[in-house]
mmCIF file of C-alpha atoms and ligand atoms in Angstrom:
data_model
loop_
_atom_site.group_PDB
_atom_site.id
_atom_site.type_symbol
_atom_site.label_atom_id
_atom_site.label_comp_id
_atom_site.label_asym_id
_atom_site.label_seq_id
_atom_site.Cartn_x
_atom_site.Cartn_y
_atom_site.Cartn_z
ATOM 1 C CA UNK T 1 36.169 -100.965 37.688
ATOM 2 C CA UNK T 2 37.124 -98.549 40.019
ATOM 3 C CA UNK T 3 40.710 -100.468 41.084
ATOM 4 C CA UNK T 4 40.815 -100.877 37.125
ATOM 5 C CA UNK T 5 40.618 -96.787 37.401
ATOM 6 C CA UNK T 6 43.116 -96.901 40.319
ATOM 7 C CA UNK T 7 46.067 -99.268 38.558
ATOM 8 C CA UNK T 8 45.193 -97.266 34.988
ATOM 9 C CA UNK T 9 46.314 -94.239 36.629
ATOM 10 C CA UNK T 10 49.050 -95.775 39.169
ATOM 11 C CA UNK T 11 50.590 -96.779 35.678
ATOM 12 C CA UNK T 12 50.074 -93.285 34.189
ATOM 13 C CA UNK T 13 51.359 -91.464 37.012
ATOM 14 C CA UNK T 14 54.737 -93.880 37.013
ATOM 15 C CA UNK T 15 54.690 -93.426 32.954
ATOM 16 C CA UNK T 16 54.864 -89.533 33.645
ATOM 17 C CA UNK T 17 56.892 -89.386 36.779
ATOM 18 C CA UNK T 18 59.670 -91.964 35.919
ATOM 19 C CA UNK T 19 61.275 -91.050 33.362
ATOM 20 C CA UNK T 20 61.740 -87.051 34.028
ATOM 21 C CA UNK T 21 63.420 -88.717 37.431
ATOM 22 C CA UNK T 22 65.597 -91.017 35.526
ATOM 23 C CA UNK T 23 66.806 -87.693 33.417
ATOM 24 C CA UNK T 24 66.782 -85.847 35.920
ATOM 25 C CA UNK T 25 69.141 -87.801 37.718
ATOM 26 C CA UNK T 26 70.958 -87.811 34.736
ATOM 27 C CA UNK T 27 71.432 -84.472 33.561
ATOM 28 C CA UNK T 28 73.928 -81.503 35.067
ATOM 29 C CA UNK T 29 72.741 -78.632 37.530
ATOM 30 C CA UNK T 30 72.712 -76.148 35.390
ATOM 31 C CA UNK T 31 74.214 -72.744 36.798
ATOM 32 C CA UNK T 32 73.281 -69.511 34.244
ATOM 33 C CA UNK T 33 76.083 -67.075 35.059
ATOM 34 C CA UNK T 34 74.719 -63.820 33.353
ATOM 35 C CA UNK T 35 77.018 -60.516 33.470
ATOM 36 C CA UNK T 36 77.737 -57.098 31.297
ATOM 37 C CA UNK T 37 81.051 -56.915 30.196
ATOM 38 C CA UNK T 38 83.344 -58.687 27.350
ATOM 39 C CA UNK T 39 84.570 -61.833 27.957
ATOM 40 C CA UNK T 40 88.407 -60.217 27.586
ATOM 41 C CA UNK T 41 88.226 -58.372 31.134
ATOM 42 C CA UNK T 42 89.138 -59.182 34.661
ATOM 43 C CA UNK T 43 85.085 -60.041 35.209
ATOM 44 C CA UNK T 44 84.799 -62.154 32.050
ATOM 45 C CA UNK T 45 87.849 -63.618 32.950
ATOM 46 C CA UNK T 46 87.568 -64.787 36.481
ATOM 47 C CA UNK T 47 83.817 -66.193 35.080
ATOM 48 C CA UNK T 48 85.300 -68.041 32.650
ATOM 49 C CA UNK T 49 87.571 -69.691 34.977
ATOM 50 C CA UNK T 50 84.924 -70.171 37.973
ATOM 51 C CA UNK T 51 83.281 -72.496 35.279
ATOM 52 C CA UNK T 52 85.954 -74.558 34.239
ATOM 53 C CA UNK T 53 87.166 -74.681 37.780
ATOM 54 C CA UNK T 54 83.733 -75.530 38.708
ATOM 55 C CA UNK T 55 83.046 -78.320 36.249
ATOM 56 C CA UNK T 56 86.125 -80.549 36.900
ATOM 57 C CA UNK T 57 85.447 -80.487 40.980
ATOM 58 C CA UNK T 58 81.917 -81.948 40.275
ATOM 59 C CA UNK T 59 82.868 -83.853 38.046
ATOM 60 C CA UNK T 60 80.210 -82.656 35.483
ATOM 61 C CA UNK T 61 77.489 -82.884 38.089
ATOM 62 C CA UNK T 62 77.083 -79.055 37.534
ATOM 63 C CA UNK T 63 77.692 -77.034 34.328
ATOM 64 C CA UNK T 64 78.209 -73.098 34.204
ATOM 65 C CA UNK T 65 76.537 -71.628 31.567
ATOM 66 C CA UNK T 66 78.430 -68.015 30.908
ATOM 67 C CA UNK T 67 76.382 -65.399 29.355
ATOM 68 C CA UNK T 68 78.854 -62.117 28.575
ATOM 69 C CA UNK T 69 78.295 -58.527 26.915
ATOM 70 C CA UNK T 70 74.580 -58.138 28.490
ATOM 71 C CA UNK T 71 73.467 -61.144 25.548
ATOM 72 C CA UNK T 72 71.325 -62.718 28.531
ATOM 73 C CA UNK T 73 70.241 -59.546 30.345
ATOM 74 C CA UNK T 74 71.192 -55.524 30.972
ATOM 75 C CA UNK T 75 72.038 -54.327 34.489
ATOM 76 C CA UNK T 76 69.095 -54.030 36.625
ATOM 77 C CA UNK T 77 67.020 -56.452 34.520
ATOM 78 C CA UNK T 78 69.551 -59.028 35.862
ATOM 79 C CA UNK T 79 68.984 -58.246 39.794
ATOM 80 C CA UNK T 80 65.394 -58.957 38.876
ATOM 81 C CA UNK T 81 66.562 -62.116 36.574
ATOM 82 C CA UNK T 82 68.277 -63.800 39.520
ATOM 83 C CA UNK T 83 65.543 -63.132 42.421
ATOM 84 C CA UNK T 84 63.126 -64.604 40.025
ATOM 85 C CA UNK T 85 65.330 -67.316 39.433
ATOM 86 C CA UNK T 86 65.726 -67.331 35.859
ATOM 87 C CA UNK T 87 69.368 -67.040 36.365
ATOM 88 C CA UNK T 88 71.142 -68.926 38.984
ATOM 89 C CA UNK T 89 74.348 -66.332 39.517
ATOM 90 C CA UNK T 90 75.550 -63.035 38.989
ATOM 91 C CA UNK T 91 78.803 -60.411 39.504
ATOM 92 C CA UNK T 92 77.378 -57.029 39.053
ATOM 93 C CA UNK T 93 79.121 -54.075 40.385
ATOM 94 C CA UNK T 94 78.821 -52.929 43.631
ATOM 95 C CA UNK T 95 77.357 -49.607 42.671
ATOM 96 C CA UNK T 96 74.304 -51.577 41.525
ATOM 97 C CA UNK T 97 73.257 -52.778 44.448
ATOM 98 C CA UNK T 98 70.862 -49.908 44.809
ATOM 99 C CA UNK T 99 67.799 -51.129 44.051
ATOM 100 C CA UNK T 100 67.970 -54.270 46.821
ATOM 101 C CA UNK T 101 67.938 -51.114 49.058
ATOM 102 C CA UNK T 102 70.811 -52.213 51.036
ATOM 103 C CA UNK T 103 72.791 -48.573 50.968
ATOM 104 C CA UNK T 104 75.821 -50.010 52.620
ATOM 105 C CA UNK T 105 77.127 -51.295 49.087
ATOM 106 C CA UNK T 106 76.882 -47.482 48.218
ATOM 107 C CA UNK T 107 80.330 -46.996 50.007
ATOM 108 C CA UNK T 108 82.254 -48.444 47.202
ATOM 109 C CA UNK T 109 81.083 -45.716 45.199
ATOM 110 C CA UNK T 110 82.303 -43.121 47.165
ATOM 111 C CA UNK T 111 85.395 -41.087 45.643
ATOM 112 C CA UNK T 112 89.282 -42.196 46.740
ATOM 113 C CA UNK T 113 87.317 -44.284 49.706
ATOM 114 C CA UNK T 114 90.396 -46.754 49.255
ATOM 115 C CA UNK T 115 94.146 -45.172 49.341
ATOM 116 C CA UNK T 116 95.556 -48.467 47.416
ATOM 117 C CA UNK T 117 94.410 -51.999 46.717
ATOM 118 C CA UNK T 118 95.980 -53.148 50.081
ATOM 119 C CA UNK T 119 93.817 -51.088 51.612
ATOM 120 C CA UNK T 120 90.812 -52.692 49.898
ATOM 121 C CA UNK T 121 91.801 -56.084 49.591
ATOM 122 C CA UNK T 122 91.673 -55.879 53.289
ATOM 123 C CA UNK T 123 87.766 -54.682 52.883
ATOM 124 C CA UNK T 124 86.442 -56.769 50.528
ATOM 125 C CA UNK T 125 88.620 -60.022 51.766
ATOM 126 C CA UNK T 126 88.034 -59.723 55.448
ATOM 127 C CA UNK T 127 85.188 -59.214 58.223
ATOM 128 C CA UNK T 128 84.117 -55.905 56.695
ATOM 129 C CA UNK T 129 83.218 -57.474 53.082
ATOM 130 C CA UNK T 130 81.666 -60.861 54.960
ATOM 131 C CA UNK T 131 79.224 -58.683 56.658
ATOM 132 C CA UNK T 132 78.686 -56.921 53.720
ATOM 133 C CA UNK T 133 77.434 -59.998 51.952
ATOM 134 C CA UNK T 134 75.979 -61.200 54.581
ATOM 135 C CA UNK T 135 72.707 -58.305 54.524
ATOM 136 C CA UNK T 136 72.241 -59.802 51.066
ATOM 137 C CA UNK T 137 70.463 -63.023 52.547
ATOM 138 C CA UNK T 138 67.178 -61.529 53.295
ATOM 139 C CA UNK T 139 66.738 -60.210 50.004
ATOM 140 C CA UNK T 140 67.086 -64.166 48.703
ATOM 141 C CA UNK T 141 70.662 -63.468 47.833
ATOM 142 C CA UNK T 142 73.814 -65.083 48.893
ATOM 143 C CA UNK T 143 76.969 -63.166 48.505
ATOM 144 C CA UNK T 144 80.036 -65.401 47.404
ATOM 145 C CA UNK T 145 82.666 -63.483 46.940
ATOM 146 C CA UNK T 146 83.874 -59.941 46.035
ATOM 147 C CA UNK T 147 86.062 -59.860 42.802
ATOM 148 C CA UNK T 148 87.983 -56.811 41.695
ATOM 149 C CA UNK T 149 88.111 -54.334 38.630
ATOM 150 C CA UNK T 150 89.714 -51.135 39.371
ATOM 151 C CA UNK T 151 89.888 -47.366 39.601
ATOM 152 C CA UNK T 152 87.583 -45.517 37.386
ATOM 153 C CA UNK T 153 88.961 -42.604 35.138
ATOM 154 C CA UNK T 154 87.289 -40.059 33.277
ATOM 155 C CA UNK T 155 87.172 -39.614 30.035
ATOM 156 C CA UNK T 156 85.186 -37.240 27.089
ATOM 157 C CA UNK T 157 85.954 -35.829 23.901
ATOM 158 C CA UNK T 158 87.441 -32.624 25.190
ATOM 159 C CA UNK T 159 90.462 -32.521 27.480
ATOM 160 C CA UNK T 160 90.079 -33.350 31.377
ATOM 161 C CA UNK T 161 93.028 -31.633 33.639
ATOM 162 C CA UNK T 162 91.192 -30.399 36.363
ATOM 163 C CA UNK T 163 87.380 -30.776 37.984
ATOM 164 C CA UNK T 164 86.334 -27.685 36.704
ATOM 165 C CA UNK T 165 86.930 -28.890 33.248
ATOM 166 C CA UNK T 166 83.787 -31.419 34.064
ATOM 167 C CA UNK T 167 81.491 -28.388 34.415
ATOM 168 C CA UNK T 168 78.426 -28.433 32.232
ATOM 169 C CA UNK T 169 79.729 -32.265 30.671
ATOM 170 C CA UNK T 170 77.015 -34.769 30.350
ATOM 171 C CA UNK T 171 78.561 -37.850 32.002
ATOM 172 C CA UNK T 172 77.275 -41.515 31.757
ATOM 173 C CA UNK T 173 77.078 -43.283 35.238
ATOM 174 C CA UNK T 174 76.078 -46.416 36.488
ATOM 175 C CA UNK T 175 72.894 -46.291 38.517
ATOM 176 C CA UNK T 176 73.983 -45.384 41.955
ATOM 177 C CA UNK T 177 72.886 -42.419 44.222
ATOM 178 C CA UNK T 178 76.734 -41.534 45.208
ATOM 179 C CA UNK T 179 78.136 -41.294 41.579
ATOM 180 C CA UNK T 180 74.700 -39.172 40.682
ATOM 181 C CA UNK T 181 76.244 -36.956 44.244
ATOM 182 C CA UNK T 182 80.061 -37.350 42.538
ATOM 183 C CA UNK T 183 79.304 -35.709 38.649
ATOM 184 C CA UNK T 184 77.116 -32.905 40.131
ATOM 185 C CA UNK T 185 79.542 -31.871 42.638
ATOM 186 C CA UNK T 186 81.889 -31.454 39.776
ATOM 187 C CA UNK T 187 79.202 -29.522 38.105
ATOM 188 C CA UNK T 188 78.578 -32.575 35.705
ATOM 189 C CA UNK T 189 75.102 -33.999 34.255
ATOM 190 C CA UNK T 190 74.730 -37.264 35.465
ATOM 191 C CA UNK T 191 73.117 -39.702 33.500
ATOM 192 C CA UNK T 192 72.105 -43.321 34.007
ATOM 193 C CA UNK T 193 71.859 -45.562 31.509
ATOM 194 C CA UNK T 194 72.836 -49.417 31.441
ATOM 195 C CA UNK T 195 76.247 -50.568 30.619
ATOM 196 C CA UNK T 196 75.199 -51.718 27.061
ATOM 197 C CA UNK T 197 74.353 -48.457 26.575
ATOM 198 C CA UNK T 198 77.195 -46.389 26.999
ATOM 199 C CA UNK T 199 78.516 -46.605 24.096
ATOM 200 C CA UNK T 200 75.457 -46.018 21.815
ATOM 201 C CA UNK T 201 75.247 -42.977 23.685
ATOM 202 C CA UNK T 202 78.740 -42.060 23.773
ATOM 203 C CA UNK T 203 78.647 -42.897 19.626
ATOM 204 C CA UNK T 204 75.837 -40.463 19.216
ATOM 205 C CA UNK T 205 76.905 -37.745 21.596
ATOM 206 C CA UNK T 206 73.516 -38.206 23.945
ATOM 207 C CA UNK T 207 76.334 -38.130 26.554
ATOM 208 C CA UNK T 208 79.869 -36.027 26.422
ATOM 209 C CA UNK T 209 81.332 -38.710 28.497
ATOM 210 C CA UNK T 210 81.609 -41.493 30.875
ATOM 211 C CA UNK T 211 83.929 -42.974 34.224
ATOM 212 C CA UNK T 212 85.679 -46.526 33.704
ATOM 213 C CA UNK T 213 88.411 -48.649 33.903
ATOM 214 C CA UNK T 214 90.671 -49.041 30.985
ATOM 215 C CA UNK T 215 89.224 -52.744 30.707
ATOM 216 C CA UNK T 216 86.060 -51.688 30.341
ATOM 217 C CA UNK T 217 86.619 -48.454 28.118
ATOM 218 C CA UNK T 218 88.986 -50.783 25.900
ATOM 219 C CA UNK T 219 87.083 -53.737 25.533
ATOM 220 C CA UNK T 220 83.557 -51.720 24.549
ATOM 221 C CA UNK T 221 85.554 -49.844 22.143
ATOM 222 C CA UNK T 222 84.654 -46.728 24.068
ATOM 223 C CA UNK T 223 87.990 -45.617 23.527
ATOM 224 C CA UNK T 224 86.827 -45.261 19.499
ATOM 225 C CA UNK T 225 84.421 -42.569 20.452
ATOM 226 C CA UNK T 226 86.207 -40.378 23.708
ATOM 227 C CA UNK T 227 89.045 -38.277 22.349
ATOM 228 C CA UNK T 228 90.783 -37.976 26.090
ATOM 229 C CA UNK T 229 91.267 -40.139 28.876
ATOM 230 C CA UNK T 230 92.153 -38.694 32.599
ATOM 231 C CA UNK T 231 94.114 -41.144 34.784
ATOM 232 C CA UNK T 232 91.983 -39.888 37.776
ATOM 233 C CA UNK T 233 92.090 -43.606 39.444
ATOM 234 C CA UNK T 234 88.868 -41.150 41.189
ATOM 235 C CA UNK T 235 86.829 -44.307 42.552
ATOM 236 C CA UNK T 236 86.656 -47.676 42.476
ATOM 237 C CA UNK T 237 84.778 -50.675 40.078
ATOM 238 C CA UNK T 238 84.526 -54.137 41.489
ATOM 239 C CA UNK T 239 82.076 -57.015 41.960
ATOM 240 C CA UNK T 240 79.742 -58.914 44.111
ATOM 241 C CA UNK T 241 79.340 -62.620 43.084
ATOM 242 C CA UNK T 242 75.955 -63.544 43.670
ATOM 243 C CA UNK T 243 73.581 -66.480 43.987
ATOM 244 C CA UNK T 244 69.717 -66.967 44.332
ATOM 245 C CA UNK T 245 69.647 -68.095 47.785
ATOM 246 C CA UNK T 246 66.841 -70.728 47.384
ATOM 247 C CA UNK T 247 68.593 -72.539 44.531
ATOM 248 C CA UNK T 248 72.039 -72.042 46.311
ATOM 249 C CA UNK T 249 70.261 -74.055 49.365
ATOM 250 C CA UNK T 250 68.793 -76.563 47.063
ATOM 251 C CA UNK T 251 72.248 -77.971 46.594
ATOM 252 C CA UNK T 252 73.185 -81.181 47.620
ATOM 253 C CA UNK T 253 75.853 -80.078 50.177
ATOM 254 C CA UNK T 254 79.183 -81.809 48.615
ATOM 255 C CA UNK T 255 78.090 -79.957 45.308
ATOM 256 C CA UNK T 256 77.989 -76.796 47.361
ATOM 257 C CA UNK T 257 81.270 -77.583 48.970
ATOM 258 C CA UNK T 258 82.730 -78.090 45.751
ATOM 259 C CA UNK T 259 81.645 -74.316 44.201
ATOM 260 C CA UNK T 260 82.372 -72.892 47.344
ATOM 261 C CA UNK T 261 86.039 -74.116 46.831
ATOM 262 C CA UNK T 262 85.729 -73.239 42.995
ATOM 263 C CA UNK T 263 84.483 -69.872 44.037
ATOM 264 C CA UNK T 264 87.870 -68.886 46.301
ATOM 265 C CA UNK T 265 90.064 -70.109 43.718
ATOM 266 C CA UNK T 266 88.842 -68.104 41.294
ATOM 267 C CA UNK T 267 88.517 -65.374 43.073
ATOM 268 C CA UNK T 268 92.260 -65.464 44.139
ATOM 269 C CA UNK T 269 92.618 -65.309 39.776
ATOM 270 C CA UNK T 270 89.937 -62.505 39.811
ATOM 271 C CA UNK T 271 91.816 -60.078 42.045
ATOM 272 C CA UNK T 272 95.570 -61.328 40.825
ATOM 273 C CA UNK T 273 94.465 -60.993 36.911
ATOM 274 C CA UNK T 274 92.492 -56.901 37.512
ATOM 275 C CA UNK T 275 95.596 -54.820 37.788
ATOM 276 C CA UNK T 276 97.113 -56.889 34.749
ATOM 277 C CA UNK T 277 94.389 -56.539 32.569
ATOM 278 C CA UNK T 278 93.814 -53.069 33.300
ATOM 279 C CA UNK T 279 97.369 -52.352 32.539
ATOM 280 C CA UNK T 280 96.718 -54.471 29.066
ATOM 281 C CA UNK T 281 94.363 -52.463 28.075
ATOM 282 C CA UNK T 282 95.786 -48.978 28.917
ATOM 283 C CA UNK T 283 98.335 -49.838 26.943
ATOM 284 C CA UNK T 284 96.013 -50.823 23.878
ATOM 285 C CA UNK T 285 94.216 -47.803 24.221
ATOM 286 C CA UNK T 286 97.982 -45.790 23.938
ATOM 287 C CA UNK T 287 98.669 -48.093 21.294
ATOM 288 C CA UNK T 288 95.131 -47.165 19.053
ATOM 289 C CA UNK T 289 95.997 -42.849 19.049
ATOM 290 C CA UNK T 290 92.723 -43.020 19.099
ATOM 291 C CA UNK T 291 92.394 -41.339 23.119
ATOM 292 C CA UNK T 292 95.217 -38.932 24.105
ATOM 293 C CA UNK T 293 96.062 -40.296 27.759
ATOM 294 C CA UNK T 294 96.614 -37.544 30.274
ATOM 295 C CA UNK T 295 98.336 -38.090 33.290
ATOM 296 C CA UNK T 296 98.010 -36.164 36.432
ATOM 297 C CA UNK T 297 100.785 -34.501 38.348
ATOM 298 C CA UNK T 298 100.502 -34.951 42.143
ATOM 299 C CA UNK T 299 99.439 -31.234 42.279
ATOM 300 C CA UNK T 300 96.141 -31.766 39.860
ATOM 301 C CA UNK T 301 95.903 -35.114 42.279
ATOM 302 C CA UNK T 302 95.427 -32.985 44.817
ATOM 303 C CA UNK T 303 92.948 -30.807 43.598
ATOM 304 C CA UNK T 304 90.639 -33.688 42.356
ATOM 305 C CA UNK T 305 90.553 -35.044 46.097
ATOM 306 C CA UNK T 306 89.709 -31.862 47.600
ATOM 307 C CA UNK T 307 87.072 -30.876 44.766
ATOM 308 C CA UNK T 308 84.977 -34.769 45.421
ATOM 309 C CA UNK T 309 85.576 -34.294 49.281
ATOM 310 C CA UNK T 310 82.355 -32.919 49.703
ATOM 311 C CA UNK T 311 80.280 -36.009 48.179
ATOM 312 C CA UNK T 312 81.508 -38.275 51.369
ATOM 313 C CA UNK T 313 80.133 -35.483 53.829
ATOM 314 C CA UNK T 314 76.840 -35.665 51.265
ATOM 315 C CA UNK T 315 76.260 -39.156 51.777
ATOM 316 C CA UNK T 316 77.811 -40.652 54.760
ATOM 317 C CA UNK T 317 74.632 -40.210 56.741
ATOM 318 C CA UNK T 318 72.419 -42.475 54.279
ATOM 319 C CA UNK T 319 75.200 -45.125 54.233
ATOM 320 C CA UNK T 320 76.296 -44.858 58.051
ATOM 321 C CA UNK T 321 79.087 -43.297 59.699
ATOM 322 C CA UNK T 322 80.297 -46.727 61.230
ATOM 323 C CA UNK T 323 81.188 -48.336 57.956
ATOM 324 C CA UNK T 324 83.309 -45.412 57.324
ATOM 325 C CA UNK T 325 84.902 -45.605 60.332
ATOM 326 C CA UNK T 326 85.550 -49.258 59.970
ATOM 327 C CA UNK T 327 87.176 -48.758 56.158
ATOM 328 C CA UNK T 328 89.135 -45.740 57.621
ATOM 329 C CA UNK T 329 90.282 -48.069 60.704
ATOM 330 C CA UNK T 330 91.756 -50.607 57.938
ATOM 331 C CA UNK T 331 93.458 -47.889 56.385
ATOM 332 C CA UNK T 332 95.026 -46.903 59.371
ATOM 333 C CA UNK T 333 96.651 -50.568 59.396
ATOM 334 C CA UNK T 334 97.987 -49.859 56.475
ATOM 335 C CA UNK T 335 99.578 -46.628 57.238
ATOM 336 C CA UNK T 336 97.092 -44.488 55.397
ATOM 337 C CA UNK T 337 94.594 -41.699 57.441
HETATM 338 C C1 LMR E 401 79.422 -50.231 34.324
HETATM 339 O O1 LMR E 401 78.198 -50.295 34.188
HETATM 340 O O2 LMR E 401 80.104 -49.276 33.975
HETATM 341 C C2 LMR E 401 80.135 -51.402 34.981
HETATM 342 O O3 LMR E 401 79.450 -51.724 36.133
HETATM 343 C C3 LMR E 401 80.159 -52.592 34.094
HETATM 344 C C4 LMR E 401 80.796 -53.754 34.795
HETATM 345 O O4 LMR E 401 80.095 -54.678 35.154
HETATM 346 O O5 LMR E 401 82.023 -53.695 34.938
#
């Protein structure tokens, strides 16, 4: 009876173990890329083509499931998404790296940090960036790969020339201690809310204003509800592409090899497609009359650095004075002080 017991349950346990194996075997990895912004920008972009890049070197053995425009989840509910491991990757900015505690990431934040792309290419693509990535590991995060936006500029429904005309202006930022730092030094209100949100608020005037790159202002029809854009270029927007480390580690290692190759590719497109799509979308928002574009002369420039010097005084102590030294030391390669 009891061996009777024994077989009944051998043959249960092969019933019920079997044939998930057999589909298992079967069916694709599934990668669930979640991120914030419209499918139409240098982000949504680079995504897009990480997946198909992606699928034809495994040969179908993994499939990228894209989830744009916050559908999946909103910024800081995503950070929490992907430790979980309810989604497998990520890109979000590098000013919302802030709640993994790692403060380091809080440098990208910091106002005219990087004199041109050169300059930051040089960051993000070399030994600085690697280590960068690198202090994401204990928090069960792998870093792949830094991917590019742009240079934030303000905008609002009244005309921006100079800092002082930011004084008393409720401002939208992204949640990050430096940009919080950056509005009040210009006598701003900062406020965070999550990307989705900005232009709800923006709509119904709970904020006066907000900091972005034309791809980002265009494609979220921000552009509908500011009056006046300021080419301030004042700091920078780009991305961390990021993996749950435990699933990342899970992978049989010739699927890993195969993203990993997916991923630089890709990110090659990322940074080569930013400036262009940027560009686009300036050009879009010209094109609307919706947002009266106001250039800066080099003499307003001028005065914008020198008003948001004081923020990297503020906060180089939290972030370290090395790091600075290190992204100033690149500069200098490059001809810049
Ligand atoms: C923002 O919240 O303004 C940006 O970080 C959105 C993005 O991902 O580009």
């Amino acid at each position: 009876m009891k061996i009777k017991n024994a077989l009944l349950c051998f043959i249960a346990t092969c019933a019920v173990t079997t044939v998930p194996l057999q589909v298992r075997a079967q069916s694709p990895i599934v990668i669930k890329f979640s991120h914030v912004v419209a499918s139409d920008t240098p982000k949504g972009e680079a995504a897009q083509r990480f997946k198909e890049l992606a699928e034809k070197a495994t040969q179908g053995r993994v499939k990228i499931e894209l989830y744009p425009n916050s559908s999946l989840y909103k910024d800081k509910e995503e950070l929490e998404a992907l430790q979980l491991g309810a989604v497998q990757m990520l890109a979000p900015s590098l000013a919302k790296f802030g709640p993994l505690g790692i403060k380091e990431f809080e440098v990208f934040d910091v106002p005219y940090i990087f004199p041109s792309k050169e300059v930051l290419y040089s960051v993000t693509q070399g030994p600085i960036g690697r280590d960068l990535l690198k202090k994401l590991e204990p928090k069960g995060i792998i870093g792949l790969a830094f991917w590019d936006n742009g240079f934030k500029d303000m905008s609002a429904n009244k005309p921006i020339h100079l800092p002082s005309d930011m004084k008393g202006l409720k401002v939208r930022i992204q949640s990050s201690k430096v940009l919080d730092t950056q509005m009040r030094t210009l006598g701003a209100i900062p406020q965070v809310l999550a990307f989705s949100e900005a232009y709800p608020a923006l709509h119904s005037g709970f904020v006066d204003g907000t900091e972005n790159p034309p791809s980002n202002l265009y494609t979220q029809k921000m552009h509908e509800v500011q009056k006046h854009l300021t080419l301030t270029g004042h700091g920078y927007l780009g991305y961390a592409v990021i993996v749950n480390k435990k699933f990342w580690d899970g992978l049989p290692g010739d699927v890993r090899g195969q993203l990993t190759q997916a991923m630089a590719e890709a990110t090659i497109y990322a940074n080569t497609i930013a400036q262009q799509e940027n560009d686009k979308a300036l050009a879009a928002i010209k094109k609307s009359g919706k947002t009266k574009i106001y250039v800066l002369n080099e003499q307003e420039k001028n005065i914008w650095r020198k008003a948001l010097l004081p923020v990297q005084k503020e906060v180089e102590p939290r972030i370290g004075k090395d790091l600075f030294a290190s992204i100033n030391k690149e500069a200098a390669k490059f001809g810049n002080q």
